[in-house]
Short mmCIF file of C-alpha atoms (C1' of nucleotides) in Angstrom, two decimals:
data_model
loop_
_atom_site.label_atom_id
_atom_site.label_comp_id
_atom_site.label_asym_id
_atom_site.label_seq_id
_atom_site.Cartn_x
_atom_site.Cartn_y
_atom_site.Cartn_z
CA MET A 1 87.20 118.46 76.04
CA SER A 2 89.10 121.12 74.21
CA ARG A 3 90.47 124.03 75.17
CA ALA A 4 87.39 126.06 76.50
CA SER A 5 85.94 123.69 78.26
CA ASP A 6 89.22 122.59 79.61
CA ARG A 7 89.59 126.55 80.80
CA ALA A 8 86.23 126.99 82.26
CA PHE A 9 86.63 123.82 84.14
CA GLU A 10 90.14 124.55 85.55
CA THR A 11 89.29 128.56 85.98
CA ILE A 12 85.99 127.75 87.87
CA ARG A 13 87.81 124.96 90.01
CA SER A 14 90.46 127.03 91.36
CA MET A 15 88.49 130.06 92.14
CA ILE A 16 86.62 127.16 94.21
CA VAL A 17 89.69 125.39 95.81
CA SER A 18 91.27 129.03 96.47
CA GLY A 19 88.00 130.34 98.50
CA GLU A 20 86.96 133.06 95.60
CA LEU A 21 83.97 131.50 95.18
CA SER A 22 82.35 130.92 98.70
CA PRO A 23 80.56 127.68 100.23
CA GLY A 24 77.01 127.74 99.47
CA GLU A 25 77.71 130.91 96.97
CA GLN A 26 75.14 130.38 94.11
CA LEU A 27 76.79 129.99 90.48
CA VAL A 28 75.13 131.45 87.57
CA GLU A 29 76.31 129.84 84.26
CA GLU A 30 76.04 133.39 82.28
CA ALA A 31 78.34 134.93 84.77
CA LEU A 32 81.01 131.99 84.91
CA ALA A 33 80.69 132.16 81.32
CA ASP A 34 81.95 136.18 80.99
CA ARG A 35 84.62 135.73 83.99
CA CYS A 36 85.84 132.59 82.00
CA GLY A 37 85.62 134.25 78.79
CA VAL A 38 83.64 131.63 76.93
CA SER A 39 79.93 130.65 76.15
CA ARG A 40 77.71 129.27 78.32
CA THR A 41 78.01 125.51 76.60
CA PRO A 42 81.44 124.70 77.79
CA VAL A 43 80.40 125.89 81.57
CA ARG A 44 77.72 123.64 81.63
CA ASP A 45 80.22 121.44 80.82
CA ALA A 46 82.66 122.29 83.47
CA LEU A 47 79.57 122.58 86.02
CA ARG A 48 78.68 118.98 85.41
CA ARG A 49 82.51 118.02 85.77
CA LEU A 50 82.49 119.33 88.84
CA GLU A 51 79.49 118.14 90.15
CA SER A 52 80.55 114.81 89.45
CA ASP A 53 83.60 115.67 91.68
CA MET A 54 81.17 117.03 94.59
CA LEU A 55 82.50 120.71 94.25
CA VAL A 56 79.49 121.93 93.31
CA ARG A 57 76.01 120.66 94.32
CA ARG A 58 72.58 121.55 92.61
CA ASN A 59 69.73 121.74 94.02
CA ASP A 60 66.41 120.25 93.38
CA THR A 61 65.39 123.16 90.70
CA GLN A 62 68.72 122.79 89.12
CA ARG A 63 70.18 125.72 90.40
CA THR A 64 74.20 124.96 91.32
CA PHE A 65 76.06 126.35 94.30
CA VAL A 66 79.64 125.97 95.59
CA ALA A 67 79.76 122.97 97.91
CA ASP A 68 79.64 123.46 101.82
CA TRP A 69 80.58 121.05 103.99
CA SER A 70 79.59 120.38 107.47
CA LEU A 71 82.54 118.87 109.82
CA ASP A 72 80.41 115.73 109.59
CA ASP A 73 80.78 115.40 105.88
CA VAL A 74 84.53 116.10 106.17
CA ALA A 75 84.49 113.35 109.29
CA ASP A 76 82.89 111.03 106.64
CA MET A 77 85.08 112.20 103.77
CA PHE A 78 87.98 111.41 105.42
CA GLU A 79 86.78 107.87 106.99
CA LEU A 80 85.91 106.48 103.32
CA ARG A 81 89.51 107.84 101.89
CA ALA A 82 91.24 106.13 105.03
CA MET A 83 89.10 103.14 104.13
CA LEU A 84 89.88 103.47 100.48
CA GLU A 85 93.89 104.46 100.21
CA GLY A 86 94.28 101.56 102.87
CA HIS A 87 93.23 99.25 100.61
CA ALA A 88 95.14 101.03 97.94
CA ALA A 89 98.06 100.84 100.16
CA LYS A 90 97.40 97.12 100.65
CA LEU A 91 97.04 96.41 96.55
CA ALA A 92 100.13 98.04 96.01
CA ALA A 93 102.19 96.56 98.59
CA GLU A 94 101.02 93.54 96.49
CA ARG A 95 101.96 94.81 93.35
CA MET A 96 105.36 96.77 94.24
CA SER A 97 108.08 96.74 91.64
CA ASP A 98 111.78 97.57 92.71
CA ALA A 99 111.29 100.61 90.42
CA ALA A 100 108.16 101.77 92.04
CA LEU A 101 109.58 101.71 95.30
CA GLU A 102 112.70 103.50 94.10
CA GLU A 103 110.68 106.32 92.89
CA LEU A 104 108.29 106.26 95.96
CA ARG A 105 111.82 106.67 97.96
CA ARG A 106 113.04 109.60 95.88
CA CYS A 107 109.48 111.31 96.13
CA ASN A 108 109.61 111.04 100.11
CA ALA A 109 113.22 112.18 100.12
CA GLU A 110 112.49 115.55 98.33
CA LEU A 111 109.50 115.62 100.58
CA ARG A 112 111.28 115.73 103.46
CA ARG A 113 113.96 118.17 102.05
CA ALA A 114 110.92 120.37 101.54
CA VAL A 115 110.02 120.29 105.48
CA LYS A 116 113.10 120.84 106.63
CA ALA A 117 113.91 123.65 104.85
CA THR A 118 113.64 127.11 106.76
CA PRO A 119 110.83 128.08 106.23
CA PRO A 120 109.59 124.74 105.07
CA ASN A 121 108.07 124.78 102.02
CA VAL A 122 104.88 124.05 102.42
CA ASP A 123 103.15 124.03 98.91
CA LEU A 124 105.97 121.89 97.46
CA PHE A 125 105.26 119.40 100.39
CA LEU A 126 101.44 119.07 99.30
CA GLU A 127 102.45 118.89 95.63
CA LEU A 128 105.24 115.95 96.88
CA ASN A 129 102.52 114.61 98.75
CA ARG A 130 100.00 114.27 96.30
CA ASP A 131 102.85 112.78 93.82
CA PHE A 132 103.37 110.03 96.56
CA HIS A 133 99.89 108.96 96.79
CA ALA A 134 99.34 109.50 93.02
CA LEU A 135 101.93 106.84 92.93
CA ILE A 136 100.81 104.65 95.25
CA LEU A 137 97.07 104.45 93.69
CA LYS A 138 99.23 104.36 90.50
CA VAL A 139 101.03 100.70 91.41
CA ALA A 140 97.57 99.70 93.28
CA SER A 141 96.29 99.37 89.66
CA SER A 142 92.96 99.84 89.71
CA ARG A 143 91.04 102.17 87.56
CA ARG A 144 87.78 101.78 90.01
CA LEU A 145 89.84 103.01 92.99
CA ALA A 146 91.31 105.76 91.23
CA THR A 147 88.00 107.19 90.11
CA LEU A 148 86.53 106.73 93.66
CA LEU A 149 89.24 108.22 95.47
CA ALA A 150 89.69 111.01 93.06
CA THR A 151 86.39 112.26 94.13
CA LEU A 152 87.88 112.36 97.80
CA ILE A 153 91.02 114.25 97.14
CA GLU A 154 91.55 117.81 95.94
CA GLN A 155 88.84 118.95 98.14
CA PRO A 156 88.88 122.91 99.01
CA VAL A 157 88.36 121.60 102.59
CA ILE A 158 91.99 120.05 102.25
CA TRP A 159 93.74 123.04 100.46
CA ARG A 160 92.18 125.86 102.27
CA THR A 161 93.88 124.01 105.50
CA ALA A 162 96.76 122.40 104.65
CA HIS A 163 98.64 125.50 105.65
CA HIS A 164 97.66 125.42 109.01
CA TYR A 165 100.20 121.98 109.49
CA GLY A 166 102.55 122.97 111.68
CA VAL A 167 106.21 121.74 111.18
CA ASP A 168 105.89 118.65 113.33
CA GLU A 169 102.67 117.76 111.37
CA LEU A 170 104.68 117.89 108.36
CA ALA A 171 107.31 116.01 109.62
CA ARG A 172 105.30 112.97 111.08
CA SER A 173 104.00 112.66 107.84
CA SER A 174 107.32 111.85 106.44
CA ALA A 175 107.86 109.42 108.88
CA GLU A 176 104.70 107.78 108.27
CA HIS A 177 105.33 107.63 104.48
CA ASP A 178 108.64 106.11 105.62
CA GLU A 179 106.94 103.31 107.29
CA LEU A 180 105.01 102.95 104.10
CA LEU A 181 108.09 102.63 102.51
CA ALA A 182 109.13 99.66 105.12
CA ALA A 183 105.98 97.81 104.62
CA PHE A 184 106.15 97.90 100.61
CA ALA A 185 109.81 96.99 100.58
CA ARG A 186 108.49 93.59 102.75
CA LYS A 187 105.70 93.47 100.68
CA ASP A 188 103.32 93.07 103.64
CA ALA A 189 99.90 94.21 102.34
CA ASP A 190 98.21 94.28 105.95
CA TRP A 191 101.26 96.48 107.53
CA ALA A 192 101.06 99.20 104.56
CA GLN A 193 97.19 99.07 104.80
CA SER A 194 97.27 99.78 108.73
CA ILE A 195 99.51 102.43 108.34
CA MET A 196 98.08 104.22 105.61
CA SER A 197 94.31 104.12 107.22
CA GLY A 198 96.05 105.65 110.30
CA HIS A 199 97.88 108.07 108.19
CA ILE A 200 95.16 109.43 106.66
CA ARG A 201 93.29 109.30 110.47
CA ARG A 202 95.91 111.42 111.52
CA ALA A 203 95.64 113.89 109.20
CA TYR A 204 91.93 114.06 109.55
CA HIS A 205 92.45 114.74 113.47
CA ALA A 206 95.20 117.41 112.51
CA TYR A 207 92.30 119.39 110.42
CA ALA A 208 89.27 118.85 113.16
CA ASP A 209 91.62 120.12 115.89
CA ALA A 210 92.60 122.90 113.61
CA HIS A 211 88.71 124.18 112.65
CA HIS A 212 86.70 122.73 115.38
CA GLY A 213 86.70 126.55 116.84
CA LEU A 214 85.90 128.04 113.21
CA THR A 215 82.76 126.69 112.59
CA ALA A 216 80.45 128.59 114.56
CA ILE A 217 82.03 131.47 112.97
CA ASP A 218 81.67 129.22 109.49
CA ALA A 219 77.94 129.05 109.79
CA ALA A 220 77.10 132.35 110.70
CA ASP A 221 79.03 133.76 107.95
CA ARG A 222 77.64 131.53 105.47
CA LYS A 223 74.42 132.49 106.76
CA ARG A 224 74.92 135.81 106.33
CA ARG A 225 76.18 135.40 102.75
CA ALA A 226 72.62 133.32 102.17
CA MET B 1 67.70 117.96 84.68
CA SER B 2 64.32 118.33 82.82
CA ARG B 3 62.33 116.26 80.31
CA ALA B 4 64.78 116.09 76.96
CA SER B 5 68.03 115.43 78.82
CA ASP B 6 66.77 112.66 81.88
CA ARG B 7 65.05 111.03 78.61
CA ALA B 8 68.44 110.92 76.79
CA PHE B 9 69.92 109.86 79.80
CA GLU B 10 67.31 107.09 80.75
CA THR B 11 66.82 106.06 76.85
CA ILE B 12 70.96 105.38 76.85
CA ARG B 13 71.46 103.91 80.13
CA SER B 14 69.05 101.21 79.29
CA MET B 15 69.85 100.26 75.96
CA ILE B 16 73.69 100.03 77.42
CA VAL B 17 72.15 97.88 80.46
CA SER B 18 69.59 95.74 78.28
CA GLY B 19 72.56 95.15 75.67
CA GLU B 20 71.19 96.48 73.02
CA LEU B 21 74.60 98.30 72.36
CA SER B 22 77.39 96.22 72.93
CA PRO B 23 80.43 96.91 74.42
CA GLY B 24 83.15 98.29 73.04
CA GLU B 25 80.37 100.19 70.34
CA GLN B 26 81.13 103.74 69.47
CA LEU B 27 78.35 106.32 70.51
CA VAL B 28 77.54 108.99 67.94
CA GLU B 29 75.80 112.04 69.67
CA GLU B 30 73.81 112.78 66.46
CA ALA B 31 72.51 109.16 66.24
CA LEU B 32 71.54 108.87 69.96
CA ALA B 33 69.98 112.01 69.76
CA ASP B 34 67.54 110.87 66.78
CA ARG B 35 67.03 107.76 68.59
CA CYS B 36 65.74 109.30 71.70
CA GLY B 37 63.79 112.19 69.99
CA VAL B 38 66.09 115.36 71.06
CA SER B 39 68.99 117.23 69.95
CA ARG B 40 72.33 116.85 70.57
CA THR B 41 72.83 119.25 73.36
CA PRO B 42 70.65 116.81 76.17
CA VAL B 43 72.67 113.80 74.37
CA ARG B 44 76.08 115.66 75.52
CA ASP B 45 74.82 115.94 79.16
CA ALA B 46 73.34 112.32 79.53
CA LEU B 47 76.78 111.32 77.86
CA ARG B 48 78.56 112.94 80.52
CA ARG B 49 76.05 111.44 83.39
CA LEU B 50 77.00 108.27 81.69
CA GLU B 51 80.56 108.84 81.60
CA SER B 52 80.76 109.39 85.42
CA ASP B 53 78.81 106.68 86.46
CA MET B 54 81.75 104.66 84.10
CA LEU B 55 78.96 102.82 82.07
CA VAL B 56 80.61 104.70 79.09
CA ARG B 57 84.31 105.62 78.40
CA ARG B 58 85.77 108.34 76.33
CA ASN B 59 89.07 107.69 74.42
CA ASP B 60 91.41 110.40 73.90
CA THR B 61 90.59 112.10 71.13
CA GLN B 62 86.78 112.58 72.72
CA ARG B 63 84.89 109.58 70.89
CA THR B 64 82.66 108.08 73.22
CA PHE B 65 82.11 104.06 73.59
CA VAL B 66 79.82 101.60 75.46
CA ALA B 67 82.42 100.49 78.73
CA ASP B 68 83.53 97.02 78.17
CA TRP B 69 85.06 95.30 81.24
CA SER B 70 87.27 92.80 81.83
CA LEU B 71 87.08 90.13 84.54
CA ASP B 72 89.70 91.72 86.47
CA ASP B 73 87.65 95.08 86.26
CA VAL B 74 84.87 93.17 87.52
CA ALA B 75 86.52 91.53 90.54
CA ASP B 76 87.98 94.97 91.23
CA MET B 77 84.49 96.61 91.62
CA PHE B 78 83.52 92.91 93.35
CA GLU B 79 85.68 93.90 95.75
CA LEU B 80 85.55 97.61 96.29
CA ARG B 81 81.78 97.11 96.62
CA ALA B 82 82.25 94.74 99.40
CA MET B 83 84.16 97.09 100.95
CA LEU B 84 82.08 99.86 100.69
CA GLU B 85 78.86 98.30 101.08
CA GLY B 86 80.01 96.25 104.48
CA HIS B 87 81.30 99.97 105.69
CA ALA B 88 77.36 100.84 104.88
CA ALA B 89 76.11 97.96 106.59
CA LYS B 90 78.29 98.75 109.52
CA LEU B 91 77.35 102.52 110.00
CA ALA B 92 73.50 101.28 109.54
CA ALA B 93 74.09 99.34 112.23
CA GLU B 94 74.86 102.17 114.67
CA ARG B 95 72.02 104.22 113.56
CA MET B 96 69.44 101.65 112.83
CA SER B 97 66.12 102.84 113.84
CA ASP B 98 62.79 100.34 115.04
CA ALA B 99 60.92 101.92 112.13
CA ALA B 100 63.46 101.25 109.52
CA LEU B 101 64.33 97.51 110.74
CA GLU B 102 60.54 96.66 110.47
CA GLU B 103 60.89 98.16 106.64
CA LEU B 104 63.80 96.03 105.89
CA ARG B 105 61.83 93.18 107.39
CA ARG B 106 58.99 93.69 105.73
CA CYS B 107 61.09 94.16 101.93
CA ASN B 108 63.08 90.99 103.15
CA ALA B 109 59.75 89.06 103.38
CA GLU B 110 58.34 90.15 100.05
CA LEU B 111 61.60 89.42 98.58
CA ARG B 112 61.51 86.00 99.89
CA ARG B 113 57.78 85.19 98.41
CA ALA B 114 59.64 86.68 94.92
CA VAL B 115 61.81 83.91 95.33
CA LYS B 116 59.30 81.25 96.06
CA ALA B 117 56.69 81.54 93.60
CA THR B 118 56.78 78.87 90.61
CA PRO B 119 58.62 79.94 88.62
CA PRO B 120 60.92 82.82 90.63
CA ASN B 121 60.37 85.84 90.02
CA VAL B 122 63.86 87.42 89.24
CA ASP B 123 62.83 90.63 87.88
CA LEU B 124 61.12 91.24 91.40
CA PHE B 125 63.62 89.69 93.30
CA LEU B 126 66.19 92.21 91.91
CA GLU B 127 64.05 94.96 92.19
CA LEU B 128 63.26 94.22 95.77
CA ASN B 129 66.76 93.05 96.44
CA ARG B 130 67.83 97.02 95.01
CA ASP B 131 65.44 98.38 97.73
CA PHE B 132 67.07 96.49 100.25
CA HIS B 133 70.48 97.39 99.78
CA ALA B 134 69.02 101.32 99.02
CA LEU B 135 67.39 101.31 102.32
CA ILE B 136 70.73 100.37 104.29
CA LEU B 137 72.35 103.06 102.79
CA LYS B 138 70.14 105.61 103.67
CA VAL B 139 70.21 104.83 107.01
CA ALA B 140 73.91 104.84 106.97
CA SER B 141 73.30 108.64 105.98
CA SER B 142 76.72 108.89 104.53
CA ARG B 143 76.23 111.22 101.01
CA ARG B 144 79.40 110.44 99.98
CA LEU B 145 79.33 106.88 100.34
CA ALA B 146 75.72 106.95 98.24
CA THR B 147 77.53 108.49 95.96
CA LEU B 148 80.55 106.18 95.59
CA LEU B 149 78.43 103.65 96.03
CA ALA B 150 75.88 104.78 93.23
CA THR B 151 78.65 104.49 90.47
CA LEU B 152 79.29 100.53 91.56
CA ILE B 153 76.22 99.44 91.73
CA GLU B 154 73.56 99.46 88.51
CA GLN B 155 76.23 98.46 86.33
CA PRO B 156 75.26 96.44 83.18
CA VAL B 157 77.49 93.56 83.97
CA ILE B 158 75.76 93.01 87.46
CA TRP B 159 72.19 93.26 85.42
CA ARG B 160 72.71 90.71 82.38
CA THR B 161 74.13 88.18 84.31
CA ALA B 162 71.47 88.33 87.36
CA HIS B 163 69.42 85.99 85.51
CA HIS B 164 71.85 83.21 85.45
CA TYR B 165 71.23 82.69 89.10
CA GLY B 166 69.67 79.45 90.43
CA VAL B 167 66.95 78.83 92.89
CA ASP B 168 69.33 78.26 95.68
CA GLU B 169 71.57 81.63 94.84
CA LEU B 170 68.01 83.68 95.42
CA ALA B 171 67.17 81.82 98.55
CA ARG B 172 70.71 82.00 99.49
CA SER B 173 70.51 85.63 99.58
CA SER B 174 67.76 86.59 101.78
CA ALA B 175 68.65 83.99 104.09
CA GLU B 176 71.67 86.28 103.92
CA HIS B 177 69.88 89.25 104.62
CA ASP B 178 68.08 87.21 107.39
CA GLU B 179 71.39 87.23 109.06
CA LEU B 180 71.89 91.24 108.37
CA LEU B 181 68.71 91.64 110.04
CA ALA B 182 69.54 90.08 112.81
CA ALA B 183 72.83 91.95 113.36
CA PHE B 184 70.83 95.10 112.78
CA ALA B 185 68.63 93.95 115.75
CA ARG B 186 71.43 94.05 118.11
CA LYS B 187 73.20 96.76 116.65
CA ASP B 188 75.87 94.79 116.27
CA ALA B 189 78.32 96.80 113.42
CA ASP B 190 81.04 94.37 112.97
CA TRP B 191 78.88 91.69 112.46
CA ALA B 192 76.55 93.26 110.20
CA GLN B 193 79.86 94.50 108.17
CA SER B 194 81.15 90.95 107.95
CA ILE B 195 77.69 89.39 106.69
CA MET B 196 77.73 92.30 103.86
CA SER B 197 80.90 91.96 102.99
CA GLY B 198 80.50 88.12 102.78
CA HIS B 199 77.00 88.51 100.88
CA ILE B 200 78.76 90.83 97.97
CA ARG B 201 81.57 88.45 97.58
CA ARG B 202 79.28 85.66 97.36
CA ALA B 203 77.63 87.09 94.34
CA TYR B 204 80.91 87.61 93.31
CA HIS B 205 81.56 84.47 92.83
CA ALA B 206 78.54 83.42 91.43
CA TYR B 207 79.14 85.60 88.82
CA ALA B 208 82.26 84.44 87.83
CA ASP B 209 81.20 81.02 88.30
CA ALA B 210 78.72 81.79 85.28
CA HIS B 211 81.04 83.60 83.37
CA HIS B 212 84.39 81.83 83.42
CA GLY B 213 83.65 80.31 80.49
CA LEU B 214 82.15 82.56 78.45
CA THR B 215 84.54 85.38 78.30
CA ALA B 216 86.78 83.88 75.29
CA ILE B 217 83.52 83.91 73.01
CA ASP B 218 82.71 87.26 74.49
CA ALA B 219 85.89 88.63 73.57
CA ALA B 220 86.25 87.18 70.06
CA ASP B 221 82.38 88.44 69.75
CA ARG B 222 83.45 91.68 70.97
CA LYS B 223 85.91 91.49 68.14
CA ARG B 224 84.23 90.79 65.62
CA ARG B 225 82.09 93.89 65.93
CA ALA B 226 84.60 96.09 66.29
"C1'" DA C 1 102.92 96.03 46.96
"C1'" DG C 2 103.09 99.58 50.24
"C1'" DC C 3 103.42 104.25 52.35
"C1'" DC C 4 102.64 108.93 52.76
"C1'" DG C 5 100.28 113.47 52.22
"C1'" DC C 6 96.17 115.51 50.84
"C1'" DA C 7 91.22 115.87 50.76
"C1'" DT C 8 87.09 114.48 51.93
"C1'" DT C 9 83.87 113.37 55.14
"C1'" DA C 10 82.79 112.26 59.93
"C1'" DT C 11 82.38 113.66 64.57
"C1'" DT C 12 82.73 116.72 68.37
"C1'" DG C 13 83.03 121.51 70.15
"C1'" DT C 14 80.97 126.50 70.86
"C1'" DA C 15 77.88 130.08 70.22
"C1'" DT C 16 74.09 132.03 70.07
"C1'" DA C 17 68.70 132.55 70.31
"C1'" DC C 18 64.71 131.15 72.20
"C1'" DA C 19 61.82 128.60 75.13
"C1'" DA C 20 60.92 126.58 79.73
"C1'" DA C 21 60.98 126.86 84.41
"C1'" DT C 22 62.23 129.27 88.48
"C1'" DC C 23 62.88 133.40 91.57
"C1'" DC C 24 61.35 137.63 93.35
"C1'" DT C 25 58.45 141.37 94.56
"C1'" DA C 26 55.02 144.13 94.61
"C1'" DT C 27 50.05 143.99 95.20
"C1'" DT C 28 45.54 142.54 96.42
"C1'" DC C 29 42.35 140.19 99.19
"C1'" DG C 30 41.03 137.93 103.72
"C1'" DC D 1 49.25 142.76 109.12
"C1'" DG D 2 49.94 137.94 106.68
"C1'" DA D 3 49.23 134.71 102.75
"C1'" DA D 4 48.11 134.11 98.13
"C1'" DT D 5 49.50 135.20 93.60
"C1'" DA D 6 50.42 137.40 89.51
"C1'" DG D 7 53.62 138.92 86.26
"C1'" DG D 8 58.24 140.30 85.07
"C1'" DA D 9 63.11 139.47 85.96
"C1'" DT D 10 66.15 135.83 86.48
"C1'" DT D 11 68.50 131.28 84.99
"C1'" DT D 12 68.77 127.13 83.17
"C1'" DG D 13 67.05 123.75 79.26
"C1'" DT D 14 66.93 123.04 74.23
"C1'" DA D 15 68.01 123.19 69.37
"C1'" DT D 16 70.40 124.65 65.28
"C1'" DA D 17 74.16 126.58 62.79
"C1'" DC D 18 78.83 126.76 62.31
"C1'" DA D 19 83.72 125.96 63.71
"C1'" DA D 20 87.42 123.23 65.25
"C1'" DT D 21 89.30 118.78 65.18
"C1'" DA D 22 89.83 113.71 64.13
"C1'" DA D 23 89.13 109.62 60.97
"C1'" DT D 24 89.03 107.91 56.35
"C1'" DG D 25 89.99 106.92 51.92
"C1'" DC D 26 91.93 107.87 47.62
"C1'" DG D 27 95.76 109.10 44.85
"C1'" DG D 28 100.76 109.31 43.54
"C1'" DC D 29 105.58 108.65 45.10
"C1'" DT D 30 108.50 105.41 45.63
#
DNA sequence: AGCCGCATTATTGTATACAAATCCTATTCG
DNA sequence: CGAATAGGATTTGTATACAATAATGCGGCT
């Protein structure tokens, strides 16, 4: 997709992920078109893409809204992610090359530096974490799997809450990455799968712990807006 | 989506699934618009949807083509399906109600009748098989999972080859469904998961057996057309 | 002959106007 | 007072024209 459509997609996407557009809020094509400085046509394209990423949902009469996720939905999402990323790690272990392994090591070394900085560089951590997982997915080399996972990562839920991670959580992440590297080095597919699955599940509980007190407020807030 | 856009989607979709449009063939918006009797706008919508279902792919310059799948891709697809449908069966076993179980039983009874007819009614089998799996997915009640699986089922690969099933394969399917029903009745989630996973894997091998001799021809055929 | 550059054609992208559907509200009727 | 509803306002759907980009083929050049 060329300029206008991409711009619309990225603009709307970042507005959703940043929370500038609240969960449950209605998205009106013409208003978005104005904000993006394009016509409705590319906005419609963008909304379709966002819909397939499940960042927006449509009601039965074709109105679009920013997706809102219940705790159950989030739990669901993490469970699927644990399963699929575990599978990816397994495939990756079987297909890991020395070069790719070395790149993963470099990535995690940088990641650890970001964690150990004072104060820890959370944005950099997130970026390198993304890279690390993306690299594994690449080694797994399953187009299908990549597509499925794409809709599970990069969720606003994750992004808005990642900053709540404590330093200990961040450090634990890079330690788990080390374990993954060990499993990859030994080409132990089942081990890699187990670690990855646990890695994601731990992330879920970190999320849940940080949020279980907020959901009631969120729900009330959402209702008020609607 | 209202009439025109849906019509375009369904028309193009069925042309792909039936093989009227060959894998690798370029899809031109205006030509499709003519064939569907609508303008390019709804066709573009339809192509986006087909793209997210992975029935078409786009090259780097935005031309669209009917998706073509290598044997590896298909194996990949079945493996993911085995994993995800297995997970769905597990969730379903935990959440199965008596009413839903009864409905599944009725469905499989009908399915068995379709198999035992002379000659076996393969189209009816396929439809009921779909219903059976959809029902399980519904009981699993995970929106996310449903979305992910949607892109894996209903592939032309599957549809075009289902007719190659022998009577014994069909009978074995309904027998496996019976086992699933037993697992559901006892709410044995792990059992349900194992059976479902095996069920899909068996389907894969039936596919592979029927096709491993054809791929060379298919490839040549595809090349000739391109 | 082979290849490069340019004009031509084919195809997709975007804007816009208008049509259809949906939503909202005010008003009427029970 | 509440429910049904009619009609205006809002929003989405579709068609079409034109712009931008990519593919194709031609002609000249080496």
